[in-house]
Coordinates of N, CA and C in Angstrom, one line a residue:
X3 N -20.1 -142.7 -58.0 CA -21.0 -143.0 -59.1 C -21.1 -141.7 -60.0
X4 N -21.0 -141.6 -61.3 CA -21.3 -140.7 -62.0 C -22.4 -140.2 -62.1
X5 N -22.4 -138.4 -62.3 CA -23.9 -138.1 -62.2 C -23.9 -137.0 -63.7
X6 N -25.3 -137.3 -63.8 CA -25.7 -136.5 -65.2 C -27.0 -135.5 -65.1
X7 N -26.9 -134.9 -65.5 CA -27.8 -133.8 -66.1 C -28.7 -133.5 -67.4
X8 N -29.7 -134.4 -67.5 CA -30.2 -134.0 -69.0 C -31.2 -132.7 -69.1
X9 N -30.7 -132.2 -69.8 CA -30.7 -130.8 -70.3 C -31.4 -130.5 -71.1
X10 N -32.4 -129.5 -71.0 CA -33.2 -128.8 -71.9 C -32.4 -127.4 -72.0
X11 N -33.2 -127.0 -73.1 CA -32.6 -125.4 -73.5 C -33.9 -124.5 -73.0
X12 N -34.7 -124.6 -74.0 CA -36.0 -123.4 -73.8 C -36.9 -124.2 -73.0
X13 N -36.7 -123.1 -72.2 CA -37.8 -122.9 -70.8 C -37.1 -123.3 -69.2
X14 N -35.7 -123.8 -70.1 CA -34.9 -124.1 -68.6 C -33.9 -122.9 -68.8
X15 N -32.6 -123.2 -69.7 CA -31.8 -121.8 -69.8 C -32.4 -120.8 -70.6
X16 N -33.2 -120.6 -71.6 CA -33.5 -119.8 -72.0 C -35.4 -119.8 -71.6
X17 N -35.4 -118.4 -71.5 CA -37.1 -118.7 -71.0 C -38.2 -118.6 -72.3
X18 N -39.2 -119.2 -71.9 CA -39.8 -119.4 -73.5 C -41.2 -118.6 -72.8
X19 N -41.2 -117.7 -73.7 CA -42.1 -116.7 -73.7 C -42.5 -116.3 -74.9
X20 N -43.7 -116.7 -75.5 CA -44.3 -116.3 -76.7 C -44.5 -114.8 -77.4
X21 N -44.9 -114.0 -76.1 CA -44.6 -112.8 -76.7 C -43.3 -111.5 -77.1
X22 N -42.1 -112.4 -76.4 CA -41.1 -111.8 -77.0 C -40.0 -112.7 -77.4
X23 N -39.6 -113.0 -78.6 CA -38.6 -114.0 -79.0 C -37.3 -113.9 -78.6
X24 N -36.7 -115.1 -78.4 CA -34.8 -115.0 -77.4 C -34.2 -114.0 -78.5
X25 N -33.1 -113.3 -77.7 CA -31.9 -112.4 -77.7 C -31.4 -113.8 -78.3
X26 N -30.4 -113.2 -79.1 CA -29.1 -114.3 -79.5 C -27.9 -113.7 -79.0
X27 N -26.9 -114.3 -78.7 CA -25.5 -114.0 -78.4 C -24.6 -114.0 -79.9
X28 N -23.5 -113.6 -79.8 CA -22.8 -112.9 -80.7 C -22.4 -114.7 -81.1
X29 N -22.2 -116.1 -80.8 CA -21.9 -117.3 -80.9 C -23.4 -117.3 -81.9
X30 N -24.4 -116.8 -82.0 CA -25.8 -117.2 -83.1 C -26.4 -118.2 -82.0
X31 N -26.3 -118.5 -81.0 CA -27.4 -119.4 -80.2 C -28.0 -118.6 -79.3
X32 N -29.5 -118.6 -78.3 CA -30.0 -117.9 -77.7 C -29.2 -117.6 -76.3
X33 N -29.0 -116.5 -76.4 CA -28.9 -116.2 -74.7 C -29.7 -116.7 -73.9
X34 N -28.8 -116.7 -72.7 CA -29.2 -117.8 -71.1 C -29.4 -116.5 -70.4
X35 N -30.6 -116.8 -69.7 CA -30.9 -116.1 -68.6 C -29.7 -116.2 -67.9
X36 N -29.3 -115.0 -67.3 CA -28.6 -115.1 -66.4 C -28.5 -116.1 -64.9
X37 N -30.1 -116.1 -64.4 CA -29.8 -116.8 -63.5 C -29.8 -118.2 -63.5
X38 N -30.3 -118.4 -65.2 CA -30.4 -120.3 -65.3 C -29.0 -120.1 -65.4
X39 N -27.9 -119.6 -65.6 CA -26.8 -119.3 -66.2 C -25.8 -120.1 -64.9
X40 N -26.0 -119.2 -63.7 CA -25.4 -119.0 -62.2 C -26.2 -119.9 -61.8
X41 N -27.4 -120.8 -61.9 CA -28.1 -121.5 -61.2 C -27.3 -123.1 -61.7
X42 N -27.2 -123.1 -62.9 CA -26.6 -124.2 -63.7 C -24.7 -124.4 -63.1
X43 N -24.6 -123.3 -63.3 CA -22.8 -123.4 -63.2 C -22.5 -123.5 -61.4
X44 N -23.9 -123.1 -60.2 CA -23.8 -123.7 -58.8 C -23.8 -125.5 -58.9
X45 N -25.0 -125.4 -59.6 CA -25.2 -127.1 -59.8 C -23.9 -127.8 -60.1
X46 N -23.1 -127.4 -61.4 CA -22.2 -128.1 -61.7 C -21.0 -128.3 -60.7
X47 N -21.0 -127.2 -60.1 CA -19.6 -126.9 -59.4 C -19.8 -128.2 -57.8
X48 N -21.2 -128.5 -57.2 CA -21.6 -128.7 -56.7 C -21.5 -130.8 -56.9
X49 N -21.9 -131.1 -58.0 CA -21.9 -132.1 -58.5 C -21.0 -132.7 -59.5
X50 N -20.3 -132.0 -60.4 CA -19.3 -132.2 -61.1 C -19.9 -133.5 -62.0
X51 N -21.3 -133.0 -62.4 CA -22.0 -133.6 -63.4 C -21.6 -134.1 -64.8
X52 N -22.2 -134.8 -65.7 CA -21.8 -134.3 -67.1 C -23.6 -133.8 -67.4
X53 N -23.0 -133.2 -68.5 CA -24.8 -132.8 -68.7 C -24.7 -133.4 -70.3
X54 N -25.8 -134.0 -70.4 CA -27.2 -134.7 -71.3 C -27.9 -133.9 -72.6
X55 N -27.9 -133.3 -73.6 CA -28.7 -132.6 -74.0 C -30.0 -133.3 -74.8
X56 N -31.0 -133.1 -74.4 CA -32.4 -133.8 -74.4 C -32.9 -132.7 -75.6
X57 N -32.4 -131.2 -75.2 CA -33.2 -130.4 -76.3 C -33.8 -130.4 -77.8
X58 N -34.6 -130.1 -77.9 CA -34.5 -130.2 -79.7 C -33.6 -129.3 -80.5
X59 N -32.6 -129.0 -80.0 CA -31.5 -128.4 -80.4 C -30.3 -128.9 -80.7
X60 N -30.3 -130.2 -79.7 CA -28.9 -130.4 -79.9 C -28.7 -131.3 -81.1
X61 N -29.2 -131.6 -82.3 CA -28.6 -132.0 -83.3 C -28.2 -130.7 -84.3
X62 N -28.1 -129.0 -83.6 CA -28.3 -128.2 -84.2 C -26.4 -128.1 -84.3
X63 N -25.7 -128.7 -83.5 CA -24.4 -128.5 -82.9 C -23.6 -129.5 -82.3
X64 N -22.5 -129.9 -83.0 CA -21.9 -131.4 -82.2 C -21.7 -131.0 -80.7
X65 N -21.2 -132.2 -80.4 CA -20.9 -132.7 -79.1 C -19.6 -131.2 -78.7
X66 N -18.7 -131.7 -79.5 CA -17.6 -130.6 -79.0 C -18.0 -129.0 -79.1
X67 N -19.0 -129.2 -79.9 CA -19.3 -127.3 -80.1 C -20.1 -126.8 -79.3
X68 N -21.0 -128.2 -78.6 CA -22.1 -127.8 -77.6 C -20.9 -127.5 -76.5
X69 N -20.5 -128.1 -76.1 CA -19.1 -128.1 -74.9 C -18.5 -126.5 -75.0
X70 N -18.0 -126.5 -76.0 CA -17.2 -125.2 -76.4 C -18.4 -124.1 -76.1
X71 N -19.5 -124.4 -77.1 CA -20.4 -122.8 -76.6 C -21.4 -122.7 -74.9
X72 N -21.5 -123.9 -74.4 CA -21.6 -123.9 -72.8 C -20.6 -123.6 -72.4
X73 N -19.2 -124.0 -72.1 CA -18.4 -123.4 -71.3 C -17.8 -122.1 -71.7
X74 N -17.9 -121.0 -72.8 CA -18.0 -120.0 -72.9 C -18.8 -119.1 -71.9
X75 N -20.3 -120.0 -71.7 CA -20.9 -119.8 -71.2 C -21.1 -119.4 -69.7
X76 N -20.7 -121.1 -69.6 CA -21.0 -121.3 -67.6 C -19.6 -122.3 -67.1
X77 N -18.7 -121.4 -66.8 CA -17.1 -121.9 -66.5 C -17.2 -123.8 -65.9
X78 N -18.3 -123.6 -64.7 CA -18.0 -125.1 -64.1 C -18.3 -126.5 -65.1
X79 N -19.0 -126.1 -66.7 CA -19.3 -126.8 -67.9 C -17.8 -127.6 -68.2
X80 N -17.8 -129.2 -68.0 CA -16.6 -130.0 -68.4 C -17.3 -130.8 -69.5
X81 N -18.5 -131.5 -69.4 CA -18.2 -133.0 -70.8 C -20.2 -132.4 -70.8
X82 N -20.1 -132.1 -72.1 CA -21.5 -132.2 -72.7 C -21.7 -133.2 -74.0
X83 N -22.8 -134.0 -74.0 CA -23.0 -134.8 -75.0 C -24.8 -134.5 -75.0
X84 N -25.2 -135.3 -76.4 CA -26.5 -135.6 -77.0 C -26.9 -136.7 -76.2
X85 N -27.8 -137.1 -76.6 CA -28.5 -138.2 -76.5 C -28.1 -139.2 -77.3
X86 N -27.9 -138.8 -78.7 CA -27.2 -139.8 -79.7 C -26.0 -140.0 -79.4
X87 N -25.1 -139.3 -79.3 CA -23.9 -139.6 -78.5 C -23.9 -141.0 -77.9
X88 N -24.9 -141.2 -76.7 CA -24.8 -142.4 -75.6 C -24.8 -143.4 -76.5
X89 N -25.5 -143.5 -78.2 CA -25.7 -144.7 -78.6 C -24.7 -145.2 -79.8
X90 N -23.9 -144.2 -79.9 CA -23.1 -143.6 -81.2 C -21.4 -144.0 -81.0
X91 N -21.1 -145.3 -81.3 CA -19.9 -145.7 -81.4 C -18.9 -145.1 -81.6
X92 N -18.9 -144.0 -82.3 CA -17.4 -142.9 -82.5 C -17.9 -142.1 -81.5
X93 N -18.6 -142.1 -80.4 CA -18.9 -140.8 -79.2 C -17.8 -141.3 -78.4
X94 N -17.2 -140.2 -77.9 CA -16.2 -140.2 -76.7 C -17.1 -140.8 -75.4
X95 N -18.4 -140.7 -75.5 CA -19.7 -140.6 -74.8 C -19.5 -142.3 -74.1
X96 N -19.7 -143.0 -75.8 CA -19.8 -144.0 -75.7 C -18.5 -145.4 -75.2
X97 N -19.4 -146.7 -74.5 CA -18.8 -147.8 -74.4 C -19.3 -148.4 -74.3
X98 N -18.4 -150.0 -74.8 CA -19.7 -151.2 -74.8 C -20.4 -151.6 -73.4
X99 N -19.4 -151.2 -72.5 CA -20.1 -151.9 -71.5 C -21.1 -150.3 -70.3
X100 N -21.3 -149.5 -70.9 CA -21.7 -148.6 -70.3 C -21.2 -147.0 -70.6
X101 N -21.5 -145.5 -69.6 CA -20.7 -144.5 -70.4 C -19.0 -144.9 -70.2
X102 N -18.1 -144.2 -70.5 CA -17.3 -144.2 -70.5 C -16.6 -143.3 -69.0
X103 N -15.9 -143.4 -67.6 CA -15.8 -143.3 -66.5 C -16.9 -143.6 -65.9
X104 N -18.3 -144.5 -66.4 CA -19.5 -144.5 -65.6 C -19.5 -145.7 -64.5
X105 N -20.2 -145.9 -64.4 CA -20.6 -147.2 -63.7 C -21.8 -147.7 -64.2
X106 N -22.3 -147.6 -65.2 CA -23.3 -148.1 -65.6 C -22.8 -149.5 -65.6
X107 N -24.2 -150.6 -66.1 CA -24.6 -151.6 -66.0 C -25.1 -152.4 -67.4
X108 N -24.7 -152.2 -68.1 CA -25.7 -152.6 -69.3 C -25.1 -153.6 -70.1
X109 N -25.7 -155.1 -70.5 CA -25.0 -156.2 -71.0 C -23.9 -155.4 -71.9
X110 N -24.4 -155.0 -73.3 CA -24.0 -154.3 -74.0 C -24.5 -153.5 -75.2
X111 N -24.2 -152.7 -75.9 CA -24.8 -151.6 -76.4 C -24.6 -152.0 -77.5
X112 N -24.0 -152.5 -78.0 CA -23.5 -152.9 -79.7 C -24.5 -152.8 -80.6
X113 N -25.9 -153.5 -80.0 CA -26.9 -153.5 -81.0 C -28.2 -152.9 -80.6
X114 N -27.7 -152.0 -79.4 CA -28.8 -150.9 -79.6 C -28.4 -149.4 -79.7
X115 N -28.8 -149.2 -80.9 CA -29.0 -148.0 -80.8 C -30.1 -147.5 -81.4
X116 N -31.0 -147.0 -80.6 CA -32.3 -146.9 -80.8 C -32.7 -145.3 -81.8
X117 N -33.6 -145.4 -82.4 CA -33.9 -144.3 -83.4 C -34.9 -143.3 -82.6
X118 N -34.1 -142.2 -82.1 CA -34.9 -140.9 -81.6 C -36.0 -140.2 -82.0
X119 N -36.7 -140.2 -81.2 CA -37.8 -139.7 -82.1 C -38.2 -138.2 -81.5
X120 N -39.0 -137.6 -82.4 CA -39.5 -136.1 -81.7 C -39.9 -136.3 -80.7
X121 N -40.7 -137.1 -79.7 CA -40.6 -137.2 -78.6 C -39.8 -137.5 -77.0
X122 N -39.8 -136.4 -76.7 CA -38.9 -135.7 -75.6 C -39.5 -137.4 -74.7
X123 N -40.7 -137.1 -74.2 CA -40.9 -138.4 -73.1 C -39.9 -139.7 -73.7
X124 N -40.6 -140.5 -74.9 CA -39.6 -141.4 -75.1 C -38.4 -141.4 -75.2
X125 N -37.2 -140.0 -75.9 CA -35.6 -140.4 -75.7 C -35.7 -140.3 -74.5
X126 N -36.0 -139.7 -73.8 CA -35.8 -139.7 -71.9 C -35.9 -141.1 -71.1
X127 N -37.0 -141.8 -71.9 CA -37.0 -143.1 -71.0 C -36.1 -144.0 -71.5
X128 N -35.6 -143.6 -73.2 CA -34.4 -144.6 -73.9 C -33.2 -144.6 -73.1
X129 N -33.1 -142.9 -72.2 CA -32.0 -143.2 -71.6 C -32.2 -143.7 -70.6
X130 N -32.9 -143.6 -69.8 CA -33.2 -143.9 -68.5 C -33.1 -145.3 -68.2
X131 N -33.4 -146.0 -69.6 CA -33.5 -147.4 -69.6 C -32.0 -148.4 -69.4
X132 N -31.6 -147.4 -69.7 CA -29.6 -147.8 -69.9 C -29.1 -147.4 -69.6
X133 N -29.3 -145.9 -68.7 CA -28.2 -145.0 -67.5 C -29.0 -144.9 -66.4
X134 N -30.3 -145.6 -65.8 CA -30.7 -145.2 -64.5 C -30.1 -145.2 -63.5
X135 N -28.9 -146.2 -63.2 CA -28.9 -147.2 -62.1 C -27.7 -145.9 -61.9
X136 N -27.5 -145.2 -62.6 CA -26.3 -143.8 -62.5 C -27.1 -142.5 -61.7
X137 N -26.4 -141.9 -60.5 CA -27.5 -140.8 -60.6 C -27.4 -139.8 -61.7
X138 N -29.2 -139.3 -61.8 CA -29.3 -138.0 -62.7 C -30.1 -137.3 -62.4
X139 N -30.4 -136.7 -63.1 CA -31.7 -135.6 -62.6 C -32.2 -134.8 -64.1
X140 N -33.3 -134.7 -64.3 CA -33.6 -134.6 -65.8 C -34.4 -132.9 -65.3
X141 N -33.7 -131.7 -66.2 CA -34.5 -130.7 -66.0 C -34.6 -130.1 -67.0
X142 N -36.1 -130.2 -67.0 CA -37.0 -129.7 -68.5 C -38.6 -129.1 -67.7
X143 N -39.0 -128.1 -69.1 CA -40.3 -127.6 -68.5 C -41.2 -128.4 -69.7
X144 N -41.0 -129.2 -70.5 CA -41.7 -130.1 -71.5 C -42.9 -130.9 -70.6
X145 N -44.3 -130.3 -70.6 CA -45.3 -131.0 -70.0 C -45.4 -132.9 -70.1
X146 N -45.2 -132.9 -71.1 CA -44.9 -134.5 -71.9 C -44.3 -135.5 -70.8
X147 N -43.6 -134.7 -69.9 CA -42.6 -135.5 -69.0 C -43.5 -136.1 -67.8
X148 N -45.1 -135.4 -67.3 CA -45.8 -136.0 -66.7 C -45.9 -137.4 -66.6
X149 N -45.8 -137.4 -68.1 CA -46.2 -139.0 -68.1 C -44.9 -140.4 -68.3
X150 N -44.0 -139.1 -67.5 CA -42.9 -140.5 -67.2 C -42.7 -142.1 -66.3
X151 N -42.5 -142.9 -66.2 CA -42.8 -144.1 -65.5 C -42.6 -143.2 -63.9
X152 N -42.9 -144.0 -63.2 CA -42.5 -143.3 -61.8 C -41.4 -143.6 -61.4
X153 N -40.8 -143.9 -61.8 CA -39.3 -144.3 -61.0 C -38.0 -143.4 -62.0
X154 N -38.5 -142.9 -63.0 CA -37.9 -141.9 -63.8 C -38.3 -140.9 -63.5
X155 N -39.4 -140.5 -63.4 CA -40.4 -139.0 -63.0 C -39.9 -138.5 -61.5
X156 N -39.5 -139.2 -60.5 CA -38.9 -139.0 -59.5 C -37.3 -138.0 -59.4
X157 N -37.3 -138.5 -60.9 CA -35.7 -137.5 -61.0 C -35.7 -136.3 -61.7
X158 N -36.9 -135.6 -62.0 CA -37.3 -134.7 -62.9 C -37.5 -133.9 -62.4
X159 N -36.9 -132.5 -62.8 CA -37.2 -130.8 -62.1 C -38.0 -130.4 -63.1
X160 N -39.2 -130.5 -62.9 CA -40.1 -129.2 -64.0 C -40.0 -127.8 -64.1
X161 N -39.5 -127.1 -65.0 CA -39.5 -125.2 -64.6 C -40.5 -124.9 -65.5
X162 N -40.7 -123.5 -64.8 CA -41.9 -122.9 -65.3 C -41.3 -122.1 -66.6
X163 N -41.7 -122.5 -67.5 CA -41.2 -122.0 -69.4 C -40.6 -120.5 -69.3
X164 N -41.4 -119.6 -68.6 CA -41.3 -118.3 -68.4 C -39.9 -118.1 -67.5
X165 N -40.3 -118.4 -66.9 CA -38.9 -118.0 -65.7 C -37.7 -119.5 -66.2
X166 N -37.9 -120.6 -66.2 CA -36.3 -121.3 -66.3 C -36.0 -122.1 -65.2
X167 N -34.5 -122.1 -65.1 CA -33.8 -123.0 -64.1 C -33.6 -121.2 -62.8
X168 N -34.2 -121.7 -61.8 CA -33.9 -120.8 -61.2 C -33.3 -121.6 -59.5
X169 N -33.0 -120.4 -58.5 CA -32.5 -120.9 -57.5 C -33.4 -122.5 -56.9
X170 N -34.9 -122.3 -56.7 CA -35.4 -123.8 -56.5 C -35.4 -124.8 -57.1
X171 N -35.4 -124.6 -58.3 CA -35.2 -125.5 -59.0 C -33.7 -126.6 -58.9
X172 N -32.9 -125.3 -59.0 CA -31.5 -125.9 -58.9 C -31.2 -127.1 -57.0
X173 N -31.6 -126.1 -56.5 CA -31.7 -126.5 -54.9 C -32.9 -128.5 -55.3
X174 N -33.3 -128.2 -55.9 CA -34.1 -129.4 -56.0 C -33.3 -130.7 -57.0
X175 N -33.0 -130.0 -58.1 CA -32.3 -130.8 -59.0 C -31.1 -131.1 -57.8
X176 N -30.3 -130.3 -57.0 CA -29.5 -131.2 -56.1 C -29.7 -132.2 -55.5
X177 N -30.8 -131.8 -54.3 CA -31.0 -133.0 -53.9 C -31.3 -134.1 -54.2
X178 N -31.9 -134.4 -56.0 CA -31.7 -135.2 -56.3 C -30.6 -136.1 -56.8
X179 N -29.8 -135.4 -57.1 CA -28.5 -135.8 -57.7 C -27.4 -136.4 -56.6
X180 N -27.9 -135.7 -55.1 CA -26.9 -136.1 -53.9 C -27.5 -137.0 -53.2
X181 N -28.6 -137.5 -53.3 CA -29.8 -138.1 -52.3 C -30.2 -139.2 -53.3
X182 N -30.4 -139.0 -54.5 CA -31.7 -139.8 -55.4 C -33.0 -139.7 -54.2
X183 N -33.3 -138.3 -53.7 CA -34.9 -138.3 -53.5 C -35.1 -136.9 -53.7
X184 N -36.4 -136.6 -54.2 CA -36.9 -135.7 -54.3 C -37.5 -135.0 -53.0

């Protein structure tokens, strides 16, 4: 079964701290804490994920460029996609009958592709609604995510804004991705 990683940026790889604004890397995107860096590329190497981008960033950068400036980044990085992607007929992402290598389940997608909205909670459940039955594991520090159904909220690593994706987090986002339990 394929497994995914939906992905935040600030507060997971980069830590969101009000009183000092992110470093950028010489690429113009924020520097990754080092350890969400090493914590993320254990995960992958471990799971052989694709990762999700949920962030409010990722319409900042296509599909191929997110790919290209993560795996500059964190070597075990293979297939990065959006969220729009999953619903987006020219996405490599995409297929009618589910992702593309997935096992998903879904009559077919032809005539949904749903309109994203600023809200993190709802694209998370849009996916969820059409890639659950796939394992994932959603890690974000977005409070908003409290109020996800329970059977989605079960696959959710919350990090602390300040600090990120660190060693427990990651250790936790595993066992959900190898177990589906928290």
């Amino acid at each position: 079964m394929k497994k995914y990683i939906l992905l935040d940026i600030d507060g997971v790889m980069v830590p969101a701290n009000s009183w000092k604004p992110p470093e950028l890397e010489a690429d113009g995107f924020y520097r990754f804490s080092p350890v969400a860096s090493e914590q993320l590329r254990w995960l992958l190497e471990k799971t052989a994920a694709t990762i999700i981008l949920t962030t409010s960033h990722r319409t900042r950068y296509s599909s191929l460029q997110w790919t290209e400036l993560l795996r500059r980044r964190i070597s075990a990085v293979k297939d990065v996609y959006t969220l729009e992607d999953v619903f987006n007929p020219y996405s490599a992402f995409y297929h009618p009958t589910g992702p593309v290598n997935g096992t998903g389940t879904i009559e077919s997608q032809r005539n949904l592709h749903p309109v994203f909205t600023s809200s993190r909670l709802d694209d998370v459940v849009k996916w969820a609604e059409q890639f659950g039955k796939d394992d994932y594991v959603i890690i974000d520090d977005d409070p908003s995510l409290n109020l996800l159904p329970p059977s989605v909220k079960k696959h959710w690593v919350k990090t602390s804004p300040g600090i990120g994706l660190n060693d427990f987090a990651a250790a936790t986002a595993l066992s959900i991705l190898t177990s589906g339990e928290v």
